[in-house]
Coordinates of C-alpha atoms in Angstrom, one line a residue:
X19 CA 81.0 159.7 175.5
X20 CA 80.5 157.3 172.7
X21 CA 79.3 153.7 173.2
X22 CA 80.5 151.0 170.9
X23 CA 78.3 148.0 170.8
X24 CA 79.7 144.6 170.0
X25 CA 78.1 142.3 167.5
X26 CA 75.5 140.0 168.9
X27 CA 76.3 136.3 168.7
X28 CA 73.7 135.9 165.9
X29 CA 75.4 138.5 163.7
X30 CA 78.8 136.9 164.0
X31 CA 77.3 133.6 163.2
X32 CA 75.6 134.9 160.1
X33 CA 78.9 136.3 158.8
X34 CA 80.5 132.9 159.4
X35 CA 77.6 131.1 157.5
X36 CA 78.0 133.6 154.6
X37 CA 81.8 132.9 154.3
X38 CA 81.3 129.2 154.7
X39 CA 78.8 129.2 151.8
X40 CA 81.1 131.1 149.6
X41 CA 83.9 128.7 150.4
X42 CA 81.8 125.7 149.6
X43 CA 80.6 127.3 146.3
X44 CA 84.2 128.1 145.4
X45 CA 85.4 124.5 146.1
X46 CA 82.5 123.0 144.1
X47 CA 83.1 125.4 141.1
X48 CA 86.9 124.5 141.1
X49 CA 86.0 120.8 141.3
X50 CA 83.5 121.1 138.4
X51 CA 86.1 122.9 136.2
X52 CA 88.8 120.3 137.0
X53 CA 86.4 117.4 136.3
X54 CA 85.2 119.0 133.1
X55 CA 88.9 119.4 131.9
X56 CA 89.6 115.8 132.9
X57 CA 86.5 114.6 131.1
X58 CA 87.4 116.6 127.9
X59 CA 90.9 115.1 128.1
X60 CA 89.4 111.6 128.3
X61 CA 87.1 112.3 125.4
X62 CA 89.9 113.6 123.3
X63 CA 92.1 110.6 124.1
X64 CA 89.3 108.3 123.0
X65 CA 88.8 109.9 119.6
X66 CA 92.5 110.7 118.8
X67 CA 94.7 107.6 118.8
X68 CA 98.1 107.8 120.4
X69 CA 100.8 108.4 117.8
X70 CA 102.0 104.8 118.2
X71 CA 98.5 103.8 116.9
X72 CA 99.1 105.5 113.6
X73 CA 102.6 104.2 113.0
X74 CA 101.5 101.1 111.1
X75 CA 99.7 103.2 108.6
X76 CA 102.5 105.7 107.9
X77 CA 104.1 105.2 104.4
X78 CA 103.0 104.9 100.8
X79 CA 100.4 102.3 100.0
X80 CA 100.2 101.2 96.4
X81 CA 97.6 99.1 94.5
X82 CA 98.8 97.6 91.2
X83 CA 96.7 96.0 88.4
X84 CA 98.5 94.2 85.6
X85 CA 101.7 96.0 86.5
X86 CA 100.2 99.5 86.6
X87 CA 99.8 101.5 89.9
X88 CA 96.1 102.3 90.1
X89 CA 96.0 103.7 93.7
X90 CA 98.8 105.4 95.6
X91 CA 97.9 106.5 99.1
X92 CA 100.5 108.6 100.9
X93 CA 100.1 108.7 104.7
X94 CA 102.3 110.6 107.2
X95 CA 102.3 112.0 110.7
X96 CA 101.8 115.7 111.2
X97 CA 101.7 117.1 114.8
X98 CA 100.9 113.5 116.0
X99 CA 97.9 113.1 113.6
X100 CA 97.6 111.0 110.5
X101 CA 97.3 113.0 107.3
X102 CA 97.7 112.3 103.7
X103 CA 96.6 112.3 100.1
X104 CA 95.7 109.9 97.3
X105 CA 96.5 109.5 93.6
X106 CA 94.5 107.3 91.3
X107 CA 94.5 106.5 87.6
X108 CA 91.5 105.7 85.5
X109 CA 90.4 102.1 85.8
X110 CA 87.1 100.2 85.5
X111 CA 85.6 97.8 88.1
X112 CA 83.1 95.1 87.2
X113 CA 80.5 96.1 89.8
X114 CA 77.9 93.6 88.6
X115 CA 79.6 90.2 88.9
X116 CA 83.1 89.9 90.2
X117 CA 83.6 93.3 91.8
X118 CA 87.2 93.4 90.7
X119 CA 89.3 95.8 88.6
X120 CA 88.8 94.9 85.0
X121 CA 91.1 97.2 83.1
X122 CA 93.2 100.3 83.4
X123 CA 91.7 102.8 81.0
X124 CA 94.4 105.5 81.5
X125 CA 97.6 104.7 83.5
X126 CA 98.4 108.3 84.3
X127 CA 98.1 109.0 88.0
X128 CA 96.0 112.0 89.1
X129 CA 97.5 114.9 91.0
X130 CA 97.6 114.3 94.7
X131 CA 94.1 114.7 96.2
X132 CA 93.7 115.4 99.9
X133 CA 92.0 112.9 102.2
X134 CA 89.7 114.0 105.0
X135 CA 87.9 112.8 108.1
X136 CA 90.6 110.3 108.9
X137 CA 89.6 107.9 111.7
X138 CA 91.9 105.2 113.0
X139 CA 90.4 102.2 114.8
X140 CA 92.7 99.3 115.6
X141 CA 94.0 97.8 112.4
X142 CA 92.0 100.0 110.0
X143 CA 91.7 103.6 109.1
X144 CA 88.9 105.2 107.2
X145 CA 88.8 108.5 105.2
X146 CA 86.9 110.5 102.7
X147 CA 88.2 112.1 99.5
X148 CA 86.9 113.7 96.3
X149 CA 87.9 111.7 93.2
X150 CA 88.9 113.4 89.9
X151 CA 85.3 113.1 88.6
X152 CA 84.1 115.1 91.6
X153 CA 82.5 112.1 93.4
X154 CA 82.8 111.9 97.2
X155 CA 84.3 108.5 98.1
X156 CA 84.6 106.8 101.4
X157 CA 87.4 104.3 101.8
X158 CA 88.9 102.2 104.5
X159 CA 92.5 100.9 104.6
X160 CA 92.6 97.5 106.5
X161 CA 96.0 96.2 107.6
X162 CA 96.4 92.5 106.6
X163 CA 100.1 92.3 107.4
X164 CA 103.1 94.4 108.4
X165 CA 103.4 96.0 104.9
X166 CA 100.2 94.7 103.4
X167 CA 96.6 95.8 103.4
X168 CA 93.5 96.3 101.4
X169 CA 91.4 99.3 100.4
X170 CA 87.7 98.7 101.0
X171 CA 85.1 101.0 99.4
X172 CA 82.6 102.0 102.1
X173 CA 79.0 103.1 101.8
X174 CA 78.3 101.9 98.3
X175 CA 74.8 101.2 97.1
X176 CA 73.7 97.7 97.9
X177 CA 73.6 96.6 94.2
X178 CA 77.2 97.8 93.6
X179 CA 79.8 95.1 94.3
X180 CA 83.5 96.0 94.8
X181 CA 86.0 93.6 96.2
X182 CA 88.8 94.9 98.5
X183 CA 91.8 96.1 96.5
X184 CA 95.1 94.7 97.8
X185 CA 97.8 97.4 98.6
X186 CA 101.4 97.1 99.7
X187 CA 103.4 99.7 101.7
X188 CA 106.7 101.2 101.1
X189 CA 108.4 103.4 103.7
X190 CA 110.4 106.4 102.6
X191 CA 114.0 106.1 103.6
X192 CA 115.2 108.9 105.7

């Protein structure tokens, strides 16, 4: 005859403790994953403005000097993000005294040059681009009205003075 022994109370309790620990560990892991996903979503929401935040910028922004377009900034929405390019002609800025555009040296607009690192913050958006001479430029478009703004040159050396350049927006008709 064979005798079957039952578990002692301690052995059964140990099995319960083991499963309890696995259950707690599983719940904590799931909570951590959910929280991390929520945190990442909040971080993304803070760095990427809602599409309504980019709407005031969408259009073609043009700066004109003495009747000649000197800057044409094209901005559009692509997959809910602001993208664009810029065209410029050759002009000279008096960086020593007035900081304003002096003269257009060649009225021909450049080919469209891509803009990068676009960041929208309230009523301004900043971006980087490489000009036809190969210089890396940092500009900011500040809205001053519904269809008006100004281009501000950012990160210039302290001794270089450039005043904001007024721009006006036109919206493509669909």
